[in-house]
XYZ file of C-alpha atoms in Angstrom:
682
model
C 143.945 91.529 117.900
C 143.004 90.764 114.299
C 141.069 93.569 112.659
C 137.408 92.956 111.786
C 136.463 95.563 109.182
C 132.853 95.968 108.073
C 132.048 98.161 105.104
C 128.701 99.512 103.928
C 128.392 101.093 100.491
C 125.568 103.169 99.006
C 126.124 103.783 95.297
C 124.192 106.837 94.174
C 123.831 108.548 90.839
C 126.511 111.140 91.683
C 128.601 109.850 94.597
C 129.419 106.499 96.147
C 129.109 106.735 99.945
C 131.139 104.384 102.128
C 131.037 103.760 105.892
C 133.794 101.722 107.522
C 133.400 100.118 110.956
C 136.436 98.668 112.703
C 134.613 96.150 114.903
C 137.707 95.496 117.015
C 137.972 99.146 118.145
C 134.471 100.497 117.420
C 135.875 103.295 115.239
C 133.659 104.421 112.367
C 134.947 106.315 109.328
C 133.309 107.730 106.227
C 134.477 108.449 102.701
C 132.858 109.617 99.462
C 134.061 109.075 95.928
C 132.492 109.904 92.543
C 130.267 107.158 91.163
C 131.179 105.352 87.955
C 127.820 104.784 86.192
C 129.295 102.634 83.400
C 130.416 100.066 85.994
C 129.435 100.913 89.604
C 131.813 98.285 91.024
C 134.788 100.391 89.854
C 133.770 103.334 92.049
C 133.009 100.931 94.902
C 136.473 99.342 94.852
C 138.166 102.709 94.306
C 136.496 104.015 97.465
C 137.442 100.932 99.485
C 141.082 101.236 98.378
C 141.103 104.927 99.329
C 139.621 104.053 102.726
C 142.235 101.332 103.249
C 145.039 103.829 102.614
C 143.480 106.686 104.595
C 142.364 104.741 107.672
C 145.143 102.160 107.774
C 143.540 98.736 107.436
C 144.569 95.943 105.043
C 142.067 94.920 102.380
C 142.258 91.345 103.693
C 140.757 92.527 107.004
C 137.358 93.272 105.418
C 134.952 90.636 106.779
C 131.593 92.029 105.645
C 130.604 94.134 102.640
C 126.992 95.377 102.694
C 126.154 96.947 99.378
C 123.232 99.157 98.321
C 122.875 99.592 94.579
C 120.701 101.398 92.051
C 121.611 99.090 89.167
C 118.140 97.487 89.066
C 116.308 100.813 89.384
C 118.389 102.502 86.699
C 117.878 99.616 84.269
C 114.099 100.028 84.621
C 114.098 103.835 84.489
C 116.305 103.857 81.396
C 114.498 100.825 79.902
C 117.852 99.143 79.289
C 116.369 95.683 79.680
C 116.905 92.479 77.694
C 114.232 91.085 75.407
C 111.591 89.433 77.581
C 108.473 87.328 77.149
C 105.479 86.280 79.236
C 103.797 82.883 79.424
C 100.332 83.031 80.973
C 96.976 81.271 81.002
C 95.351 81.261 77.571
C 92.964 84.195 77.283
C 95.000 86.479 79.559
C 97.759 87.470 77.133
C 96.603 91.126 77.173
C 96.931 91.743 80.915
C 100.146 93.794 80.594
C 98.663 95.924 77.808
C 95.365 96.545 79.639
C 96.964 97.329 83.005
C 94.957 99.376 85.498
C 92.912 102.405 84.540
C 93.391 104.433 87.687
C 94.022 108.146 87.117
C 96.917 109.536 89.145
C 96.203 113.012 87.739
C 92.434 113.545 87.809
C 92.727 116.826 85.876
C 94.674 115.413 82.926
C 92.719 115.379 79.651
C 94.523 112.267 78.447
C 95.797 109.320 80.464
C 99.494 108.601 79.957
C 100.076 104.918 80.659
C 103.598 103.504 81.072
C 104.878 101.547 78.111
C 104.383 97.805 78.804
C 107.612 96.016 79.624
C 106.787 93.185 77.234
C 105.433 93.699 73.713
C 102.123 91.972 72.959
C 103.714 89.656 70.370
C 105.862 88.177 73.146
C 102.915 87.401 75.451
C 101.992 83.734 74.992
C 98.975 81.859 76.307
C 99.063 78.192 77.275
C 96.021 75.995 77.823
C 95.564 75.280 81.561
C 93.319 76.415 84.391
C 93.490 76.422 88.164
C 90.598 78.019 90.037
C 90.884 80.475 92.920
C 90.681 77.622 95.461
C 93.677 75.907 93.860
C 91.768 73.093 92.142
C 92.989 72.083 88.663
C 90.047 72.349 86.256
C 91.952 72.193 82.922
C 95.170 70.124 82.640
C 98.364 71.777 81.428
C 99.036 71.393 77.689
C 102.743 70.505 77.827
C 103.017 70.261 74.042
C 101.797 73.840 73.899
C 104.618 74.850 76.248
C 107.139 73.143 73.970
C 105.775 75.020 70.928
C 106.079 78.299 72.822
C 109.676 77.424 73.751
C 110.485 76.947 70.069
C 109.105 80.409 69.260
C 111.024 81.962 72.166
C 114.268 80.381 70.970
C 113.666 81.618 67.406
C 113.081 85.178 68.707
C 116.255 84.996 70.871
C 114.362 85.982 73.997
C 116.654 86.413 77.036
C 114.130 86.186 79.893
C 110.690 84.674 80.462
C 108.102 85.468 83.124
C 105.667 82.643 83.871
C 102.513 84.056 85.448
C 99.406 81.864 85.453
C 96.027 83.096 86.597
C 95.677 81.442 90.039
C 99.171 80.054 90.627
C 99.249 81.719 94.060
C 96.652 79.125 95.121
C 98.357 76.160 93.428
C 101.739 76.597 91.697
C 101.889 73.085 90.175
C 101.377 74.207 86.568
C 103.814 77.117 86.899
C 106.484 74.849 88.320
C 106.030 72.354 85.474
C 106.250 75.112 82.859
C 109.372 76.446 84.592
C 110.981 72.987 84.482
C 110.160 72.542 80.772
C 111.445 75.994 79.796
C 114.628 75.556 81.842
C 115.290 72.309 79.991
C 114.445 73.667 76.518
C 115.953 77.173 76.968
C 119.032 76.605 79.150
C 120.510 80.107 78.720
C 117.273 82.027 79.335
C 116.342 83.554 82.725
C 113.055 82.062 83.969
C 111.012 83.627 86.804
C 107.845 82.089 88.248
C 105.217 84.381 89.744
C 104.591 81.813 92.490
C 108.216 82.289 93.593
C 108.577 86.070 93.435
C 105.021 87.309 94.179
C 102.505 84.566 95.098
C 99.591 86.971 95.592
C 96.278 87.992 94.058
C 95.901 90.811 91.496
C 97.047 89.450 88.156
C 98.360 92.707 86.629
C 100.531 93.628 89.604
C 101.786 90.048 89.915
C 102.589 89.844 86.197
C 104.353 93.222 86.213
C 106.493 92.162 89.183
C 107.358 88.814 87.606
C 108.253 90.386 84.250
C 110.418 93.008 85.965
C 112.240 90.333 87.915
C 112.807 88.097 84.879
C 114.201 90.950 82.791
C 116.474 92.156 85.593
C 118.005 88.727 86.235
C 120.563 88.884 83.363
C 121.563 92.438 84.285
C 121.956 91.894 88.024
C 123.571 88.461 87.695
C 126.112 89.897 85.271
C 126.870 92.655 87.798
C 127.041 90.329 90.808
C 129.313 87.916 88.932
C 131.631 90.761 87.944
C 131.547 92.188 91.467
C 132.233 88.795 93.062
C 135.198 88.255 90.730
C 136.743 91.607 91.576
C 136.125 91.228 95.298
C 137.641 87.739 95.240
C 140.911 89.314 94.119
C 140.796 92.399 96.358
C 138.969 91.391 99.569
C 138.823 87.593 99.479
C 137.647 87.138 103.088
C 134.560 89.334 102.802
C 131.004 88.060 103.005
C 129.022 90.128 100.497
C 125.368 91.103 100.888
C 123.117 93.319 98.779
C 120.533 95.635 100.345
C 116.869 94.972 99.512
C 113.872 97.278 99.342
C 112.625 95.926 102.700
C 115.651 97.378 104.506
C 117.336 94.008 105.015
C 120.146 92.363 103.066
C 120.475 89.140 101.119
C 123.320 87.100 99.702
C 124.441 87.444 96.106
C 122.761 84.184 95.060
C 119.269 85.269 96.163
C 119.816 88.792 94.847
C 120.641 87.289 91.467
C 117.492 85.144 91.494
C 115.164 87.892 92.730
C 116.632 91.241 91.630
C 113.232 92.978 91.765
C 113.746 93.051 95.533
C 116.642 95.501 94.984
C 114.590 98.289 93.376
C 114.785 100.550 96.488
C 118.137 99.178 97.599
C 120.006 102.406 98.331
C 117.253 104.634 99.801
C 116.089 101.895 102.181
C 119.397 102.261 104.050
C 118.488 105.836 104.967
C 115.110 104.726 106.306
C 116.801 102.007 108.373
C 119.191 104.630 109.758
C 116.252 106.885 110.662
C 114.617 104.097 112.653
C 117.863 103.455 114.560
C 118.372 107.177 115.237
C 114.780 107.508 116.439
C 115.793 105.423 119.455
C 119.156 107.139 120.003
C 117.618 110.606 119.830
C 114.418 109.755 121.763
C 112.461 111.112 118.801
C 109.653 108.618 118.050
C 108.316 110.736 115.173
C 110.826 111.602 112.464
C 110.304 112.534 108.838
C 113.572 111.519 107.199
C 114.653 113.387 104.074
C 117.636 112.251 102.025
C 118.835 114.759 99.443
C 121.691 113.522 97.327
C 122.984 114.544 93.944
C 120.110 113.098 91.920
C 117.016 112.523 94.053
C 115.159 113.470 97.219
C 113.779 110.537 99.238
C 111.231 110.867 102.056
C 110.455 108.176 104.631
C 108.541 108.402 107.896
C 109.251 106.997 111.358
C 106.035 107.035 113.404
C 106.020 105.802 117.007
C 109.531 104.446 116.384
C 108.530 102.297 113.391
C 109.135 102.587 109.655
C 106.026 102.029 107.544
C 106.109 99.065 105.146
C 103.931 98.671 102.050
C 103.073 95.542 100.099
C 103.386 97.230 96.735
C 105.531 99.979 95.306
C 105.989 101.578 91.921
C 108.982 102.184 89.669
C 108.477 104.466 86.676
C 104.725 103.841 86.731
C 105.098 100.057 86.914
C 103.671 98.258 89.967
C 106.010 96.073 92.018
C 104.042 93.730 94.287
C 106.768 93.146 96.874
C 107.136 94.331 100.504
C 109.224 97.476 100.718
C 109.835 100.446 102.963
C 107.271 103.135 102.215
C 109.086 105.982 100.529
C 108.437 108.921 98.225
C 111.124 109.878 95.713
C 111.286 112.941 93.475
C 113.937 114.099 91.027
C 115.275 116.972 93.124
C 118.895 116.688 94.227
C 121.968 118.848 94.208
C 122.569 117.978 90.560
C 118.990 118.692 89.444
C 118.963 121.031 86.451
C 117.183 124.404 86.465
C 115.227 125.292 83.333
C 112.522 127.647 82.098
C 109.304 126.211 80.649
C 107.158 127.612 77.831
C 105.236 129.740 80.312
C 108.470 131.416 81.501
C 108.308 129.595 84.823
C 111.515 128.545 86.544
C 111.539 124.756 87.039
C 113.877 122.304 88.769
C 114.553 118.720 87.613
C 113.704 115.941 87.333
C 116.667 115.759 84.950
C 120.020 115.666 86.711
C 123.582 116.474 85.704
C 124.590 113.272 87.529
C 128.214 112.438 88.227
C 129.412 113.049 84.688
C 129.558 115.879 83.740
C 127.859 116.988 86.968
C 126.958 120.574 87.932
C 128.726 123.355 86.059
C 130.821 124.200 89.126
C 132.388 120.705 89.091
C 134.456 121.810 86.096
C 133.861 118.595 84.152
C 132.142 120.157 81.164
C 128.670 120.735 82.587
C 127.019 123.928 81.339
C 123.507 123.725 82.847
C 122.635 125.526 86.084
C 121.904 123.134 88.965
C 120.837 123.414 92.594
C 124.456 122.945 93.703
C 125.563 125.814 91.450
C 122.877 128.033 92.996
C 123.993 127.203 96.527
C 127.591 128.025 95.596
C 126.552 131.383 94.100
C 124.568 132.234 97.259
C 127.558 131.484 99.501
C 125.927 128.497 101.189
C 128.678 126.236 99.882
C 132.394 126.993 100.042
C 134.079 126.155 96.756
C 137.468 125.665 98.407
C 136.376 123.162 101.095
C 133.912 121.059 99.051
C 134.475 117.304 99.540
C 137.029 118.127 102.213
C 138.987 120.237 99.733
C 139.517 117.289 97.387
C 137.107 118.684 94.788
C 137.227 122.507 94.556
C 134.217 124.154 92.932
C 134.378 126.685 90.090
C 132.213 129.677 91.013
C 132.738 131.397 87.678
C 131.458 128.333 85.795
C 128.332 128.395 87.975
C 127.837 132.073 87.201
C 128.087 131.439 83.454
C 125.531 128.642 83.756
C 123.098 131.057 85.420
C 123.474 133.773 82.788
C 121.216 132.157 80.172
C 118.304 131.871 82.606
C 118.988 135.341 84.021
C 118.777 136.840 80.522
C 115.575 134.991 79.654
C 113.812 136.000 82.878
C 115.384 139.497 83.039
C 116.783 138.841 86.512
C 120.174 139.225 88.160
C 122.428 136.214 88.743
C 121.716 136.375 92.487
C 117.963 136.544 91.883
C 118.115 133.489 89.642
C 120.156 131.552 92.212
C 117.737 132.525 94.997
C 114.820 131.546 92.773
C 116.346 128.130 92.127
C 116.621 127.530 95.874
C 113.041 128.733 96.498
C 111.619 126.455 93.775
C 113.696 123.510 94.991
C 112.637 124.070 98.624
C 108.988 124.231 97.583
C 109.288 120.897 95.748
C 111.022 119.312 98.737
C 108.379 120.605 101.142
C 105.533 119.387 98.914
C 106.944 115.856 98.714
C 107.461 115.790 102.488
C 103.988 117.170 103.210
C 102.320 114.585 100.975
C 104.224 111.764 102.658
C 102.682 112.813 105.984
C 99.219 113.953 104.888
C 98.475 110.700 103.054
C 98.983 108.890 106.366
C 96.777 111.324 108.290
C 99.764 112.871 110.075
C 100.560 116.495 110.927
C 104.072 117.838 110.155
C 104.057 119.797 113.408
C 104.157 116.503 115.336
C 107.457 115.531 113.691
C 111.104 116.478 113.728
C 112.887 116.666 110.366
C 115.888 114.348 110.018
C 118.063 115.803 107.256
C 120.822 113.849 105.553
C 122.450 113.319 102.181
C 125.244 115.503 100.864
C 122.927 118.245 99.573
C 120.296 118.291 102.319
C 121.883 120.433 105.032
C 121.710 123.736 103.159
C 117.958 123.305 102.510
C 116.588 121.594 105.623
C 115.757 124.525 107.896
C 113.967 126.509 105.185
C 112.009 123.400 104.144
C 111.064 122.845 107.798
C 109.791 126.430 108.030
C 107.561 125.872 105.013
C 106.188 122.715 106.657
C 105.660 124.242 110.100
C 108.286 121.953 111.660
C 110.275 123.532 114.483
C 113.038 120.967 115.003
C 115.660 119.750 112.498
C 118.247 117.073 113.233
C 121.507 116.750 111.309
C 122.961 113.359 112.288
C 126.640 112.542 112.510
C 127.849 111.220 109.137
C 124.885 113.007 107.563
C 126.346 112.914 104.063
C 126.751 109.119 104.124
C 123.869 108.202 106.445
C 122.259 105.717 104.057
C 125.518 103.766 104.077
C 125.617 104.116 107.896
C 122.126 102.633 108.089
C 123.169 99.772 105.829
C 126.075 99.088 108.194
C 123.598 97.893 110.854
C 121.353 95.867 108.554
C 120.265 92.276 109.110
C 119.487 89.573 106.576
C 115.767 89.674 105.789
C 113.455 87.559 103.636
C 109.775 88.299 102.976
C 107.316 85.461 102.383
C 103.556 85.507 101.940
C 100.527 83.297 101.384
C 97.260 84.519 99.904
C 94.200 83.608 101.981
C 90.928 85.409 101.306
C 87.891 85.241 103.566
C 86.495 86.454 106.880
C 89.410 86.789 109.286
C 87.661 85.339 112.326
C 86.456 82.282 110.382
C 89.740 81.500 108.617
C 92.075 82.144 111.558
C 92.108 78.517 112.833
C 93.218 77.250 109.396
C 96.107 79.729 109.117
C 98.404 77.680 111.356
C 99.196 75.233 108.539
C 100.137 78.092 106.190
C 102.260 79.606 108.940
C 104.167 76.330 109.366
C 104.842 76.170 105.618
C 106.127 79.747 105.584
C 108.360 79.057 108.589
C 109.879 76.026 106.828
C 110.593 78.082 103.693
C 112.062 80.903 105.771
C 114.344 78.586 107.726
C 115.639 77.113 104.454
C 116.466 80.611 103.157
C 118.219 81.598 106.385
C 120.150 78.326 106.341
C 121.330 79.185 102.820
C 122.683 82.419 104.309
C 124.441 80.517 107.088
C 122.318 82.042 109.876
C 122.402 80.048 113.119
C 118.988 79.167 114.657
C 119.602 81.409 117.681
C 120.109 84.425 115.372
C 116.793 83.880 113.555
C 113.764 86.073 114.218
C 110.278 85.899 112.709
C 107.879 88.842 112.343
C 104.262 88.253 111.300
C 101.637 90.477 109.685
C 98.246 90.132 108.008
C 96.687 92.120 105.183
C 93.158 93.061 106.249
C 90.249 94.921 104.663
C 86.580 95.567 105.240
C 84.390 93.095 103.365
C 83.797 94.506 99.897
C 86.851 96.798 99.822
C 89.281 96.597 96.905
C 92.353 97.540 98.993
C 93.883 96.276 102.210
C 96.128 97.451 105.037
C 99.078 95.650 106.576
C 98.674 94.986 110.325
C 101.263 93.378 112.653
C 100.315 90.024 114.183
C 102.122 89.222 117.425
C 103.747 85.792 117.372
C 101.450 84.298 114.704
C 98.668 84.318 117.299
C 95.541 82.968 115.568
C 93.560 82.598 118.782
C 90.382 84.592 119.374
C 92.413 87.077 121.440
C 95.048 87.434 118.712
C 92.395 87.956 116.032
C 90.588 90.547 118.147
C 93.821 92.449 118.795
C 94.781 92.517 115.084
C 91.232 93.524 114.100
C 91.262 96.430 116.578
C 94.645 97.532 115.198
C 93.167 97.455 111.682
C 90.250 99.698 112.729
C 92.702 102.161 114.329
C 94.953 102.217 111.261
C 92.012 102.640 108.897
C 90.725 105.565 110.965
C 94.166 107.209 110.953
C 94.607 106.803 107.194
C 91.082 107.595 106.015
C 89.469 109.511 108.924
C 86.833 106.845 109.575
C 86.408 103.213 110.553
C 83.466 100.785 110.466
C 83.668 98.407 113.443
C 80.269 96.968 112.543
C 81.536 95.707 109.138
C 83.139 92.266 108.916
C 86.925 92.217 108.406
C 88.496 90.021 105.726
C 92.023 88.658 105.561
C 93.779 88.846 102.181
C 97.253 87.510 102.955
C 99.471 86.166 105.726
C 102.986 87.615 105.748
C 106.250 86.541 107.342
C 109.476 88.490 107.581
C 112.359 86.167 108.451
C 115.320 88.020 109.948
C 118.824 86.678 110.335
C 120.627 88.878 112.836
C 124.189 89.899 111.967
C 126.567 90.709 114.822
C 126.333 94.341 115.947
C 129.643 95.699 117.272
C 129.389 98.653 119.627
C 130.656 101.850 117.956
C 133.074 104.054 119.850
C 131.769 107.517 120.692
C 133.885 110.585 120.117
C 134.084 113.279 122.744
C 132.004 116.434 122.394
C 133.756 119.737 121.786
C 132.931 123.101 123.280
C 132.120 126.135 121.171
C 135.104 128.049 119.882
C 135.037 131.513 118.419
C 134.500 131.475 114.676
C 137.327 133.143 112.814
C 135.763 132.846 109.360
C 132.809 134.505 107.701
C 131.513 135.094 104.186
C 128.513 136.766 102.549
C 125.571 134.347 102.432
C 122.249 135.156 100.783
C 119.318 134.580 103.129
C 115.788 135.949 103.262
C 116.948 139.578 103.094
C 119.871 139.414 100.696
C 123.560 138.900 101.412
C 124.594 138.985 105.077
C 128.065 138.507 106.553
C 127.692 135.052 108.083
C 130.058 133.226 110.457
C 131.324 129.803 109.350
C 131.799 127.100 111.990
C 133.357 123.667 111.953
C 130.871 121.015 113.008
C 132.978 119.741 115.918
C 133.069 123.248 117.404
C 129.321 123.423 118.054
C 128.573 123.369 121.780
C 126.471 120.804 123.625
C 125.313 123.401 126.150
C 125.459 126.886 124.612
C 123.106 127.305 121.611
C 124.560 128.894 118.504
C 122.184 131.368 116.838
C 121.728 131.810 113.105
C 122.488 132.982 110.571
C 125.448 130.627 110.399
C 127.120 128.063 108.196
C 128.294 124.790 109.765
C 130.783 122.844 107.654
C 132.124 119.312 107.716
C 134.146 117.469 105.059
C 131.265 116.155 102.943
C 128.332 118.477 103.626
C 127.299 121.853 105.026
C 124.407 123.174 107.104
C 122.787 126.545 106.512
C 121.194 127.883 109.714
C 118.906 130.858 108.903
C 118.156 133.696 111.290
C 115.608 132.657 113.912
C 117.178 129.218 114.461
C 119.598 127.927 117.085
C 121.727 124.786 117.018
C 123.307 122.486 119.635
C 125.249 119.217 119.613
C 123.331 116.193 120.938
C 125.058 113.487 123.003
C 124.817 111.160 119.978
C 126.918 113.547 117.919
C 123.936 114.871 115.954
C 123.304 118.590 115.567
C 119.826 119.678 116.669
C 118.407 122.931 115.305
C 115.362 124.593 116.873
C 113.297 127.423 115.511
C 113.347 130.074 118.188
C 111.551 132.877 116.392
C 109.152 133.441 113.521
C 110.445 135.158 110.382
């Protein structure tokens, strides 16, 4: 039988995680390799070659490559973006500079606004006007567009965002401007707001369009380079990039709409959490992914991942559907430092992959969370990365000395303090992710994954009041595992503002238009009609509100029954989020949304047999709540499915470790996950 190899890759700031599925046998393998920030595709191909040699498959057997990337996110965070410009309706050239005046920190004396992506001198107004109903009231001045094009060419602008005031209602003027600029500026990336984000709210729409336009040259350059290398190495593979909505898209669409990749990697972990929710019969999971650079929190409630219509990257709004997620700069590589008030702080700066934590022995001299875990005995320097990357304990100790001297503490006290501060930050981010949805941590199990998460999870759960922690199989590479099961997904929307009950009959025409657009996109991806699936939602709000909530709409049902069902769901969601609802107030619709899914074949993975507990023959001193304690060290596959193992204990596997404090027990679940329960209060 010819091998059918499917590979999922999650490129992080420190490591590149790879999951390999042999669809012909159902075998799943994992591998990690250091990331190569200068060119992420190098680390990707290095890992695939290593996997080919280790697991015995030819490169030509790779049929699918599903690829999560942080290239778009990093370009925005580091502001390594090409020179961009904005063309908008005359009189609205200052939208990016004005922004929104919401205060995220109500106690701050001054308001720190993010630097606008586009300088004011590159924001151009063109005479035209379309009203909110889509009627043209002022014709487009095409000569004005040509004059702007001349100025853009003289300034050597590389990307242009076209964002007219009411183009979501009628994109005719935007499309004409796009055609003129494409003709006059053939080597410049042009993005139309009506293509990427055809919705109300001019600042958010303009920010999203500008981000997309400025990312196009970066992402297209990467996808072209990646496609060229893959053509030589794995010529048979179909390549997809992971989007912020948890689905994947082909390279062509990813190149046109790179803003949809801004949460590419972390969304794989959320998708994995939703899949595991079913396998584990745990409808409520708070999923925490702790890697080398960041800590990502997503929530599965009643078996579903929450989606939002707008996210934020480095303070900049992105008006695109994405998995709801909270990210903080707290990973294994996060650097410990002391502020002016002599307080120990962690992150958000990270040692990254190069030089990495001090214990990596690559020239790093700053103390990190990983160094602290090594000093406390929670990591074994000899077995790190399966023994392929031994850790230098003495280098970690030297890194801790500067902070120890400044705070007049011992090395062990500093290391313990680093872990306490890190755990507090992790617990705060997790708590906020639940509280803002009106949810109680005690109603959830904690799903811990990422290479650095296992040694923190139980203590973070204690701080949250959570009594159950799950460590899934392939925990260190779970985001890549989630990507492995992804489907193609495209999000489309149409703005429609008015009373929901009154406008519902007219929504059928908009639904038909969205379906036609979705089918064209899925056809571009080669998805057969029988593999296509359509999921509908509406954005609703109480009349007079300035914000809206996304509510599922079964089967685009615009009948009186369908409207009543969606309206009742809106009241319930509003009450959950904000502790009240107002059934007597009229409900408005803001937008109709369609998620078009192209199902990719899902081979059945083979399950490994469960092992019975064996006596541990290893132990080492591990610092817990009461100092160093001789602690047994177990291999993961030796944990019983019937006889609970009591903490304190260390459970090791090739790419991660679990620290089980006293008062916890752990068992192996039938799925291969480890399940830890808090059996006593400490």
